CSV table of C-alpha atoms in Angstrom, one decimal:
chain,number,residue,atom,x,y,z
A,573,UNK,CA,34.8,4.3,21.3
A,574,UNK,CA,34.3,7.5,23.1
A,575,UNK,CA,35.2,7.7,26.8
A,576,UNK,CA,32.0,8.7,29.0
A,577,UNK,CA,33.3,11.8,30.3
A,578,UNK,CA,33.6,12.5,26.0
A,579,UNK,CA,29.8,11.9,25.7
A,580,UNK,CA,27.0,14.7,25.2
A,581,UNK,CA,24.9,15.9,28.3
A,582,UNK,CA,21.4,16.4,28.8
A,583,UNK,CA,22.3,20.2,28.7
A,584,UNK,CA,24.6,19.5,26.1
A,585,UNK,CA,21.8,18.1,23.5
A,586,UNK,CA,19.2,19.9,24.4
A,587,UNK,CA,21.3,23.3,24.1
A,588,UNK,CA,21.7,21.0,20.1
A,589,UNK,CA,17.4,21.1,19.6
A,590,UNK,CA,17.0,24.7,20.7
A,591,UNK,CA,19.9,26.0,18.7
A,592,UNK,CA,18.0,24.1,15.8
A,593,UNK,CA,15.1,25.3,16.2
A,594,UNK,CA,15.7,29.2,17.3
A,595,UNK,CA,18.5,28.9,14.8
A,596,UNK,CA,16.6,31.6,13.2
A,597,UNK,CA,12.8,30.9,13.6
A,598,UNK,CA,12.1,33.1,16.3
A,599,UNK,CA,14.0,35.9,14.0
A,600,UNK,CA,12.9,34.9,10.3
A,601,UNK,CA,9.7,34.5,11.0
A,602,UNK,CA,8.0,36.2,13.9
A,603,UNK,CA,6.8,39.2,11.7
A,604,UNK,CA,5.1,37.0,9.2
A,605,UNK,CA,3.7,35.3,12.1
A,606,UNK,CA,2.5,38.5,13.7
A,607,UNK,CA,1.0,39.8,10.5
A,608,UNK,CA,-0.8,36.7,9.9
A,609,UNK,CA,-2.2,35.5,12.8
A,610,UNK,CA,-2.9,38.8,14.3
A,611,UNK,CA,-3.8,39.3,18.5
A,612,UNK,CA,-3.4,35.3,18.4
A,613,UNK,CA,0.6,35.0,17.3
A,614,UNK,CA,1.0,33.5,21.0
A,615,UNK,CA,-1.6,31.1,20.1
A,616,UNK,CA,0.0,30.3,17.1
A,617,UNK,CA,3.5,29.7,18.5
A,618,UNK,CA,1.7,27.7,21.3
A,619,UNK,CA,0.2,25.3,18.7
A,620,UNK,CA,3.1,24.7,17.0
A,621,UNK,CA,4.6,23.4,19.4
A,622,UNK,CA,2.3,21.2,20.8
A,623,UNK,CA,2.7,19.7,16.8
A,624,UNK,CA,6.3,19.5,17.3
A,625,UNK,CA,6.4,18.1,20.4
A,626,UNK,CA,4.2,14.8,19.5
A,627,UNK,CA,6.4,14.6,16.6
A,628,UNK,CA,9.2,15.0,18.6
A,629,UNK,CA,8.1,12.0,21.0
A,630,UNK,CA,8.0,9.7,17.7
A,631,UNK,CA,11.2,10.6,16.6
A,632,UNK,CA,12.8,10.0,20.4
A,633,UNK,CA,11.8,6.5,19.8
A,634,UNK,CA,12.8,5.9,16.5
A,635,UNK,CA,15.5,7.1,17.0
A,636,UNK,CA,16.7,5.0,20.2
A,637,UNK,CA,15.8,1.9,17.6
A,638,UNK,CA,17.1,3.2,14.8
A,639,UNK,CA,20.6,5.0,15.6
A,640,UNK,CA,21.8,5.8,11.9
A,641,UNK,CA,22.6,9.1,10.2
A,642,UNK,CA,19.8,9.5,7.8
A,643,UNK,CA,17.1,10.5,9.8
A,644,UNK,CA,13.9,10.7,8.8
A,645,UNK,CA,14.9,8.9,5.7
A,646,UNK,CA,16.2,5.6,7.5
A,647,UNK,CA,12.9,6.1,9.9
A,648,UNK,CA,10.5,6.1,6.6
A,649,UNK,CA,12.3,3.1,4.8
A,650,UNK,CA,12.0,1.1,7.7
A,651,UNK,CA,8.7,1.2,8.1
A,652,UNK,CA,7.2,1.2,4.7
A,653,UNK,CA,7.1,-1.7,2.0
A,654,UNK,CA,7.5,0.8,-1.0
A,655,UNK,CA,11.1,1.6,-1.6
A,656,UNK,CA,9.8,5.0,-3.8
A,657,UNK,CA,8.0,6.2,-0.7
A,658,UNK,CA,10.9,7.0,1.0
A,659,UNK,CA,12.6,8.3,-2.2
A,660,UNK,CA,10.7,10.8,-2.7
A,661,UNK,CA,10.4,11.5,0.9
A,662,UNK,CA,14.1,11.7,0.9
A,663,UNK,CA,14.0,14.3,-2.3
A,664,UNK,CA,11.4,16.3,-0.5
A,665,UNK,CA,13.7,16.3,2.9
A,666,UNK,CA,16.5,17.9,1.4
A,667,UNK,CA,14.4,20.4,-0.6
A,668,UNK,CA,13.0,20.9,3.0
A,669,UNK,CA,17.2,21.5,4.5
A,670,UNK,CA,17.2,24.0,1.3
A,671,UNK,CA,14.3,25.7,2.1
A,672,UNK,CA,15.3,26.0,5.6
A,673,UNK,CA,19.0,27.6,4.9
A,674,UNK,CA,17.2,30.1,2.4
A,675,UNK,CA,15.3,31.4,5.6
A,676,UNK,CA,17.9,31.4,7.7
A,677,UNK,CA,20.3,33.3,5.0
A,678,UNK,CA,17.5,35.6,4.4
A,679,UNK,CA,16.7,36.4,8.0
A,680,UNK,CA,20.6,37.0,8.0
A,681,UNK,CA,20.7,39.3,5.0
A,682,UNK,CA,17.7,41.4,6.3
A,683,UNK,CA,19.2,41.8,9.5
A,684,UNK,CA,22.6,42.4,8.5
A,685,UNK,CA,21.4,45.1,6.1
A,686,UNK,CA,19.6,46.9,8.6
A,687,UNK,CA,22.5,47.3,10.6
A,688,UNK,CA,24.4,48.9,7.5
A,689,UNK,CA,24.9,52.8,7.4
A,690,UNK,CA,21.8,54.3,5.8
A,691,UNK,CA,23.8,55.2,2.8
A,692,UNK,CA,24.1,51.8,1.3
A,693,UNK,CA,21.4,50.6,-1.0
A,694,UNK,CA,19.2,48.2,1.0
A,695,UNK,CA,17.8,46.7,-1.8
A,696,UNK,CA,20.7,44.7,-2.7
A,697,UNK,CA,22.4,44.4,0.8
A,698,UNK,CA,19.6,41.3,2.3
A,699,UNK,CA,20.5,39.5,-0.7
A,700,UNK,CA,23.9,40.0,-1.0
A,701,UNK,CA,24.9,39.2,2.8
A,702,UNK,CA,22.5,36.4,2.4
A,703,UNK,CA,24.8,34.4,-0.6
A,704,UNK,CA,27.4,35.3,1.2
A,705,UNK,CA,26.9,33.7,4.7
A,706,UNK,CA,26.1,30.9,2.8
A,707,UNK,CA,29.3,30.3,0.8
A,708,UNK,CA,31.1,31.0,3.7
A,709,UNK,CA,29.6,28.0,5.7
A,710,UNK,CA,30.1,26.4,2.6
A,711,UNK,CA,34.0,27.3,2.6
A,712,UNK,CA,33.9,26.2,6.4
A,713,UNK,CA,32.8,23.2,5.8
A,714,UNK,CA,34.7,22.5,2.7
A,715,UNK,CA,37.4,22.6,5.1
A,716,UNK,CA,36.2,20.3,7.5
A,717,UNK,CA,35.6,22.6,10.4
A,718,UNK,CA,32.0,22.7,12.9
A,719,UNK,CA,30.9,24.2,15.8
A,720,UNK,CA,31.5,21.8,18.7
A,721,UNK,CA,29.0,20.9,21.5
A,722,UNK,CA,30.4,23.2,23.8
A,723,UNK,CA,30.9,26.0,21.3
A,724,UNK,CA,27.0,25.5,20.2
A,725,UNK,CA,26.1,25.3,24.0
A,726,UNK,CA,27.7,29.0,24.5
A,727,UNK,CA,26.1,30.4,21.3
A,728,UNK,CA,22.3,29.3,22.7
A,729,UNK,CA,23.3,31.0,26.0
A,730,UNK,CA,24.2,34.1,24.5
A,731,UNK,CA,20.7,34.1,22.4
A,732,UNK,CA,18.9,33.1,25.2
A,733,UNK,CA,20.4,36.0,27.5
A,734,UNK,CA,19.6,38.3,24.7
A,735,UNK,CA,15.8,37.2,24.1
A,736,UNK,CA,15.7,37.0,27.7
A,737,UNK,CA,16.6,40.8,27.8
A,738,UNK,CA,14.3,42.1,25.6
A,739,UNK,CA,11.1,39.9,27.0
A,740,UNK,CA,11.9,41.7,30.7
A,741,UNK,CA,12.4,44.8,29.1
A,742,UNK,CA,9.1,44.8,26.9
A,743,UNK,CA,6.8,43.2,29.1
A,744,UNK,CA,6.9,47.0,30.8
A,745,UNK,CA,6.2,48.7,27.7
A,746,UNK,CA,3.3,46.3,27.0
A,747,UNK,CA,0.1,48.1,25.5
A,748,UNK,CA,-3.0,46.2,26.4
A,749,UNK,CA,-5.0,47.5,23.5
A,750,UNK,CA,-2.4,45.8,21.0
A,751,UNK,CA,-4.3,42.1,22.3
A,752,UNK,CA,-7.8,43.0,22.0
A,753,UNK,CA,-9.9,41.1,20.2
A,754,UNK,CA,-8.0,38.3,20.6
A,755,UNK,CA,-9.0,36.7,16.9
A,756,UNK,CA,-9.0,40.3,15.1
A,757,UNK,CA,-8.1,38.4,11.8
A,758,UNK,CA,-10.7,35.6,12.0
A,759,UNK,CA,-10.6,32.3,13.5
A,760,UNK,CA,-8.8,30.7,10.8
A,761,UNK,CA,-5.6,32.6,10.6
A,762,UNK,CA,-3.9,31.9,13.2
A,763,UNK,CA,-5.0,28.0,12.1
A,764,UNK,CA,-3.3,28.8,9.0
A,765,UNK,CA,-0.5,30.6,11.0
A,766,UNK,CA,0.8,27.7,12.6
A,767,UNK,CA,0.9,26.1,9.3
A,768,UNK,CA,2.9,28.9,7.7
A,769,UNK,CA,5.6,29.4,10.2
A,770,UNK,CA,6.0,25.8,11.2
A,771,UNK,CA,9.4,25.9,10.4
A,772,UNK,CA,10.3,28.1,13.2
A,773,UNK,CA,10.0,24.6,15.1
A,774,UNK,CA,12.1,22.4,12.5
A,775,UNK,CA,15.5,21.7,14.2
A,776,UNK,CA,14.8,19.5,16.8
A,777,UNK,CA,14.9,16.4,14.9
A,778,UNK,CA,18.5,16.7,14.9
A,779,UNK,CA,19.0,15.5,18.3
A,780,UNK,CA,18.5,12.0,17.4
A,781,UNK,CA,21.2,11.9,15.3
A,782,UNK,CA,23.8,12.5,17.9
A,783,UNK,CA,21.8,9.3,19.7
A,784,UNK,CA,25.8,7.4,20.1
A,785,UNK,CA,27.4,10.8,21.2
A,786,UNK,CA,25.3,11.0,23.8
A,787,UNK,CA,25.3,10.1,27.6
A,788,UNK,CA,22.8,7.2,28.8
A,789,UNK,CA,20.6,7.8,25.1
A,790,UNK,CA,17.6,6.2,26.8
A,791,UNK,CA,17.1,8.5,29.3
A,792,UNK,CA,18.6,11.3,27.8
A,793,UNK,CA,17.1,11.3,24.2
A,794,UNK,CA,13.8,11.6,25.2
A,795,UNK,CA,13.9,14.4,27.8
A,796,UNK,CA,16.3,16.3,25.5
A,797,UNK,CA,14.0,16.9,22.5
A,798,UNK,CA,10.5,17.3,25.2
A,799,UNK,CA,12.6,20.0,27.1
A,800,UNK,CA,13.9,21.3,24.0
A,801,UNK,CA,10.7,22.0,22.5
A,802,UNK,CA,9.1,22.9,25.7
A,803,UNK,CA,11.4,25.7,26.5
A,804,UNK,CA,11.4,26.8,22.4
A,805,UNK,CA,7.6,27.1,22.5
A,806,UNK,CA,7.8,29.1,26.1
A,807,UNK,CA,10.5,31.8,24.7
A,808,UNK,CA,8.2,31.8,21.3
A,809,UNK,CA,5.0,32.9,22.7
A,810,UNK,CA,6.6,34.9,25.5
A,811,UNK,CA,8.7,36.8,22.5
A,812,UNK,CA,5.6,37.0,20.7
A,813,UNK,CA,4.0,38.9,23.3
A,814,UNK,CA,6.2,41.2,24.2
A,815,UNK,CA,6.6,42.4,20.7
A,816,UNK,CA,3.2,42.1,19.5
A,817,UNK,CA,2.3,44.7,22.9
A,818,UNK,CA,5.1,47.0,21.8
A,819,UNK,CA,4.1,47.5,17.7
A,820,UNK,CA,1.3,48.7,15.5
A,821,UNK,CA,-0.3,47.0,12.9
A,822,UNK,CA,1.4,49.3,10.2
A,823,UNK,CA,5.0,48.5,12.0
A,824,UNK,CA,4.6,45.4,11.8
A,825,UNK,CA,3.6,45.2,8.5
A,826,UNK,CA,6.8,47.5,7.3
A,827,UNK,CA,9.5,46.5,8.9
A,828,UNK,CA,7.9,42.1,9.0
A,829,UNK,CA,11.6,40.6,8.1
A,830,UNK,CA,13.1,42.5,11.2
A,831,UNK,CA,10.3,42.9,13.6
A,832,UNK,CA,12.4,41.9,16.5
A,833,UNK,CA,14.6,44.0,16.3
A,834,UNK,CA,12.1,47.0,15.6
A,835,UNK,CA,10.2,45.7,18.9
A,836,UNK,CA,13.3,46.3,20.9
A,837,UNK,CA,13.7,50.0,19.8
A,838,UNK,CA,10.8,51.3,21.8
A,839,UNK,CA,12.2,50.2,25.4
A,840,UNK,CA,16.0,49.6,24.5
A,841,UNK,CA,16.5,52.5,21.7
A,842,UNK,CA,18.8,52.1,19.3
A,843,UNK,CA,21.1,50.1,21.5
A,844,UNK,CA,18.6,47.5,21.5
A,845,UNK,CA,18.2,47.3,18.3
A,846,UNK,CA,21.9,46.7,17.4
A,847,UNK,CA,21.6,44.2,20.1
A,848,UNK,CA,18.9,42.5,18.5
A,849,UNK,CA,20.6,42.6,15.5
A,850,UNK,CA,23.4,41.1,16.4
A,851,UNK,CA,21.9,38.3,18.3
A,852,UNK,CA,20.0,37.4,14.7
A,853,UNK,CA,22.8,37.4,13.0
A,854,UNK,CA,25.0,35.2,15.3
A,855,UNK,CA,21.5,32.9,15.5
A,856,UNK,CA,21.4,32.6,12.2
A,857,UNK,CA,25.1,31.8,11.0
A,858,UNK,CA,25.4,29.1,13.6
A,859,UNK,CA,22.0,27.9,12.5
A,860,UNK,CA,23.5,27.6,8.7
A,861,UNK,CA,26.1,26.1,9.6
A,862,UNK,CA,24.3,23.2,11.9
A,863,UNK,CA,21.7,22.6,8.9
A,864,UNK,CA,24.1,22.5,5.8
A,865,UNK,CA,26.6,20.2,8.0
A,866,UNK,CA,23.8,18.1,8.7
A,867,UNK,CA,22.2,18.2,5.4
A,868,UNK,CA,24.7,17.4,3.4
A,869,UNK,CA,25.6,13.9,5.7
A,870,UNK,CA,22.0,13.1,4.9
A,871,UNK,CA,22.1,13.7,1.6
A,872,UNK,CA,25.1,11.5,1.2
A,873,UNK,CA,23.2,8.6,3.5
A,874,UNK,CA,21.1,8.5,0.8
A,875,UNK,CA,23.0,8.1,-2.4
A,876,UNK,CA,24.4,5.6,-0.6
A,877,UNK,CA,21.0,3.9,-0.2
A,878,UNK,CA,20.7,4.7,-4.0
A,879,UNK,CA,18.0,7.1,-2.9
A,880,UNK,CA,20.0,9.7,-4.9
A,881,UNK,CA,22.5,9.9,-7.5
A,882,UNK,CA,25.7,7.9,-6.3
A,883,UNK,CA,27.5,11.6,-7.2
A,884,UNK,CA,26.2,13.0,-3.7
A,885,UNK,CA,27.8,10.0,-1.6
A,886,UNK,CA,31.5,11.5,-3.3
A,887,UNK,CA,33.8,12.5,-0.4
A,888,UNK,CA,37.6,13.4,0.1
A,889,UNK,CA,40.1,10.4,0.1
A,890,UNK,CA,41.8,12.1,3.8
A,891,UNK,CA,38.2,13.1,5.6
A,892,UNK,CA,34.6,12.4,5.8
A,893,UNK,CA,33.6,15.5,4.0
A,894,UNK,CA,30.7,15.2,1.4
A,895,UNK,CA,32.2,18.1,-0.8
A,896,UNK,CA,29.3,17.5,-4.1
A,897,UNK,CA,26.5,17.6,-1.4
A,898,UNK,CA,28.1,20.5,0.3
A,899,UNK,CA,28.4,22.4,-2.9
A,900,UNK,CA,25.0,21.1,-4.4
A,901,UNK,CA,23.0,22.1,-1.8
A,902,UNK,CA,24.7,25.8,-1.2
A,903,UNK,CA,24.4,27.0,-4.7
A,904,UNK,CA,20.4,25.7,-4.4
A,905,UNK,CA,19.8,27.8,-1.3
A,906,UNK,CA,21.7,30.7,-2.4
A,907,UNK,CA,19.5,30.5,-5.8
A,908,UNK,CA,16.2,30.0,-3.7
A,909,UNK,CA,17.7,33.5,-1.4
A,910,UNK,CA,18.0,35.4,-4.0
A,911,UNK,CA,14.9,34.1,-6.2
A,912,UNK,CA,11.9,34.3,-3.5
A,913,UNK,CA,10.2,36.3,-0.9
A,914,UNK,CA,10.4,35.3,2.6
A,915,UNK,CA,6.7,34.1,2.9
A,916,UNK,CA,7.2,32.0,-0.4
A,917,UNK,CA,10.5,30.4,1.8
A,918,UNK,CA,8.7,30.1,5.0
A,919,UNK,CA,5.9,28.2,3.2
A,920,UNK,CA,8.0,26.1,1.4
A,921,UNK,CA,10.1,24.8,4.4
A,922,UNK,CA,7.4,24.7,6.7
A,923,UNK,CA,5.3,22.7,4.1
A,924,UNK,CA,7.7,20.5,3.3
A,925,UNK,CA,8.5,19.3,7.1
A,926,UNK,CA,5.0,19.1,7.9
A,927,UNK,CA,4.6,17.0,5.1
A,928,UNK,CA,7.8,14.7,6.5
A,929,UNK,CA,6.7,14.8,10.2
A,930,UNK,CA,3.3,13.3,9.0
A,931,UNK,CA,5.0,10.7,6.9
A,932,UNK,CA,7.6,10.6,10.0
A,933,UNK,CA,4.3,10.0,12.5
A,934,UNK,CA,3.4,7.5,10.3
A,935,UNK,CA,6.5,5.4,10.2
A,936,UNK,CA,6.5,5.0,14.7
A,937,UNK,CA,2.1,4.3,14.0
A,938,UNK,CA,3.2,1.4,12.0
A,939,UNK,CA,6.2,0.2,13.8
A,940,UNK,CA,4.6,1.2,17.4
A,941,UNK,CA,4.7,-2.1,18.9
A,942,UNK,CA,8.6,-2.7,17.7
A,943,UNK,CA,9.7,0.8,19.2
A,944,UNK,CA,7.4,0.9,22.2
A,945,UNK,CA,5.3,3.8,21.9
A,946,UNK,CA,1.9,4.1,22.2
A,947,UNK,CA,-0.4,3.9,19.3
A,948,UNK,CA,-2.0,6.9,20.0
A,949,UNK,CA,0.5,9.1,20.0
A,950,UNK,CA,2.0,9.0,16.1
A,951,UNK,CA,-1.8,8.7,15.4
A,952,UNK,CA,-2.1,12.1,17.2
A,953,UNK,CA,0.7,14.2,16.0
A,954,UNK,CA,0.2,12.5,11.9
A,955,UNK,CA,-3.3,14.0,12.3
A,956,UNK,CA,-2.7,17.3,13.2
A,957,UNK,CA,0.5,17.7,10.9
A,958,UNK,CA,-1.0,16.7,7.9
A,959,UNK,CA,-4.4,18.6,9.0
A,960,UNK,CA,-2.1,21.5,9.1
A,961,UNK,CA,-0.8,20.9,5.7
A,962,UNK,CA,-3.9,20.9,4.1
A,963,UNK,CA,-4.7,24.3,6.3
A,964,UNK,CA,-1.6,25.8,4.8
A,965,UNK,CA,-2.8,24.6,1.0
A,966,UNK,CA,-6.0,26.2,1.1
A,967,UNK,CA,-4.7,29.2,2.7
A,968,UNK,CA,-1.8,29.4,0.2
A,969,UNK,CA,-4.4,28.9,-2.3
A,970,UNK,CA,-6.6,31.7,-1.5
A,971,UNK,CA,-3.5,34.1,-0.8
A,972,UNK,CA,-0.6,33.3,-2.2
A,973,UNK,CA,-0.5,31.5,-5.3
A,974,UNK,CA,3.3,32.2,-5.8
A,975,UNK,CA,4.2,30.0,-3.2
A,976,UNK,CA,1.7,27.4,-4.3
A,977,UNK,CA,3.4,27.4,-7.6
A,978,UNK,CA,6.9,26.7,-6.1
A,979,UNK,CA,5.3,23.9,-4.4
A,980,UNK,CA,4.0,22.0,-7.0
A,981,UNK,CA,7.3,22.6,-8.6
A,982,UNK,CA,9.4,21.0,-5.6
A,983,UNK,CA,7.4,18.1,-5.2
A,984,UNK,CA,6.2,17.4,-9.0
A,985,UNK,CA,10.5,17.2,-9.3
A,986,UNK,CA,10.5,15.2,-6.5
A,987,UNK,CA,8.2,12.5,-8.2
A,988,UNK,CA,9.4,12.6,-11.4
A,989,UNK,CA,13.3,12.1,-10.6
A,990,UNK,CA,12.4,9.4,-7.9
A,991,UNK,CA,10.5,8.1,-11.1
A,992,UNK,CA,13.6,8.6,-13.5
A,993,UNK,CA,16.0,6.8,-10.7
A,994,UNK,CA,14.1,3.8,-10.6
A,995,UNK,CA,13.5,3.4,-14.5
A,996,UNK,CA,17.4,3.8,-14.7
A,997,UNK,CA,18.4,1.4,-11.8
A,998,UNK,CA,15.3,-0.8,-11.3
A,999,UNK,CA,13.1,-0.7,-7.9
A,1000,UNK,CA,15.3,-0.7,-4.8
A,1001,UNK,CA,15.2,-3.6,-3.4
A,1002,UNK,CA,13.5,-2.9,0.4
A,1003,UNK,CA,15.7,-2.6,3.4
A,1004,UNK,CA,13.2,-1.6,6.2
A,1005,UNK,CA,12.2,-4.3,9.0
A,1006,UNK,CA,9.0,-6.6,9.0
A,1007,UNK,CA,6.6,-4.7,10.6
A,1008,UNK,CA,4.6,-6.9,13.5
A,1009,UNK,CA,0.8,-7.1,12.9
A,1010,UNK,CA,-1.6,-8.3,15.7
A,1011,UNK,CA,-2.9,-11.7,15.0
């Protein structure tokens, strides 16, 4: 048992969501954010998180009832009757982790490569460094190394300072014109915006994980992930503004995978955009290497649970390192880098999680009186998720069929191996909890 003066603190695991969750959103995907939702990015961001933090008040309280390593996939089980439900849900959660290092290796790649002389090539250089920061991690973890609480806690300082910088800086350099009219793209993109770029929030579900590293969990948990995803949202829309009143249109549109950093240049020169870079780069890398740790546990959680193939639940005879899932899951988000566009990533992770925090609000609706949460919260935040899923289809559908295709192709894979897994084996026998009905 850990000693109390060994646990996590507030600061500690909140420092754990926001590292999650600006990990690299603010930098992967605040261009694509801009150049979709227009005047009304800060509206955007702002929505978001509203999303996230309902979901993020369902997952405090399953979590605090439900202190195991699998997540969202011990959270679904438990609450519904169907074995196969959370299967799939399971499938489409690591495809999600995938998705997510993708745009964290490409926001790495593009930043890196903009930092490179103007000599090299940059068309291979995004992709390149990209595959590369992600077998590195891979190598890291391999070898059974992490970044500690107090190292993460010091890596979110550093980013904060930075972001904090440039949003001072900026604000002077604001152009008032850049905001007017508000909804220059219509009404409905920056609906479909907050769909798109959803992922920028994804991260802060990690915290219940570290529920039994933590100091006084019932106090703690809760105020962790709400201040987590408060503060997120507030450096978000602030960010948002500040570059949005600094660039064009047309700069936004060229230089979308680095916008940040471009933003910067007009009030800190070049110095600020080296500084920018830097900070994405750092962001991102530790960001890798929180998600693919995390992933891979997950993944093995569930081959345990016989929700994958018993192959992903191998692990070294000496240490608790889940080398196939590890390796599995790298070479699938180094093939997903180097194979897609950054919009086609950010709409497939952001899809994906929306699709899991709906299943996710769900699970606390229909175990509400057993983890003590009010009805209409879940109810609330499953609403708006899955409403912005279906906002994200039909916009995907009328703009980017690409992505749509990838889609289909995730989850029709998901289905149909969940289907082949219980043809082999049989149906799962169910290990969630009765679920209390009112008489």
């Amino acid at each position: 048992m850990a000693q109390k003066s060994e646990k996590l603190s507030l600061v500690e695991v909140t420092a754990l969501g926001i590292g999650g969750m600006i990990g690299g959103g603010i930098f992967a995907v605040l261009g694509l954010a801009m150049a979709t939702a227009g005047h009304a990015v800060a509206l955007t961001l702002a929505g978001g998180g509203a999303i996230a933090l309902l979901t993020g008040l369902s997952y405090a309280r399953l979590g605090l009832t439900f202190r195991d390593d699998g997540g969202s996939f011990t959270y679904i089980e438990k609450a519904f009757a169907a074995p196969a439900i959370a299967g799939v849900a399971g499938w489409l959660l690591v495809a999600g982790y995938v998705g997510t290092l993708a745009l964290y290796a490409s926001a790495f790649g593009e930043y890196g490569a903009s930092l490179l002389p103007k000599t090299i090539d940059p068309a291979w250089a995004p992709g390149a460094l990209g595959a590369f920061v992600l077998g590195l991690f891979l190598a890291i973890n391999l070898v059974g190394a992490k970044i500690s609480g107090g190292v993460e806690l010091g890596v979110v300082a550093i980013k904060l300072a930075i972001l904090a910088l440039f949003a001072a800086v900026a604000m002077g350099g604001i152009k008032a014109d850049h905001f007017v009219p508000v909804f220059n793209l219509g009404v409905t993109a920056p609906i479909a915006a907050i769909a798109l770029i959803f992922v920028a929030y994804e991260g802060f579900e990690l915290i219940p994980n570290a529920v039994d590293e933590m100091a006084n969990p019932e106090r703690n948990l809760p105020r962790a992930i709400v201040i987590a995803i408060l503060v997120t949202a507030a450096i978000y829309v602030v960010v948002a503004i500040a570059a949005l009143g600094n660039l064009t249109p047309q700069e936004i549109q060229k230089d979308q995978e680095y916008v940040l950093a471009v933003a910067a240049r007009p009030t800190l020169g070049a110095a600020g955009f080296t500084l920018i870079g830097i900070a994405a780069l750092l962001s991102t890398a530790s960001a890798i290497n929180a998600t693919l740790f995390g992933a891979a546990r997950l993944a093995m959680v569930m081959a345990r649970e016989h929700a994958l193939p018993k192959i992903f639940s191998m692990r070294e005879r000496t240490r608790p390192v889940p080398f196939v899932s590890l390796i599995v899951l790298t070479v699938l988000a180094i093939a997903f880098t180097l194979a897609a566009p950054l919009q086609v990533i950010s709409t497939f992770a952001s899809a994906t999680f929306l699709v899991i925090f709906t299943a996710v609000n769900l699970a606390a609706f229909r175990l509400a009186r057993r983890i003590k949460i009010s009805l209409l919260l879940p109810l609330t935040g499953s609403v708006l998720a899955a409403a912005s899923f279906a906002v994200l289809m039909w916009h995907t559908w009328q703009e980017d069929k690409v992505s749509l295709a990838w889609l289909a192709g995730a989850y029709g894979t998901a289905i149909l191996v969940e289907a082949a897994l219980i043809w082999r084996r049989g149906p799962r026998r169910h290990t969630g909890l009765p679920v209390e009905t009112k008489a």
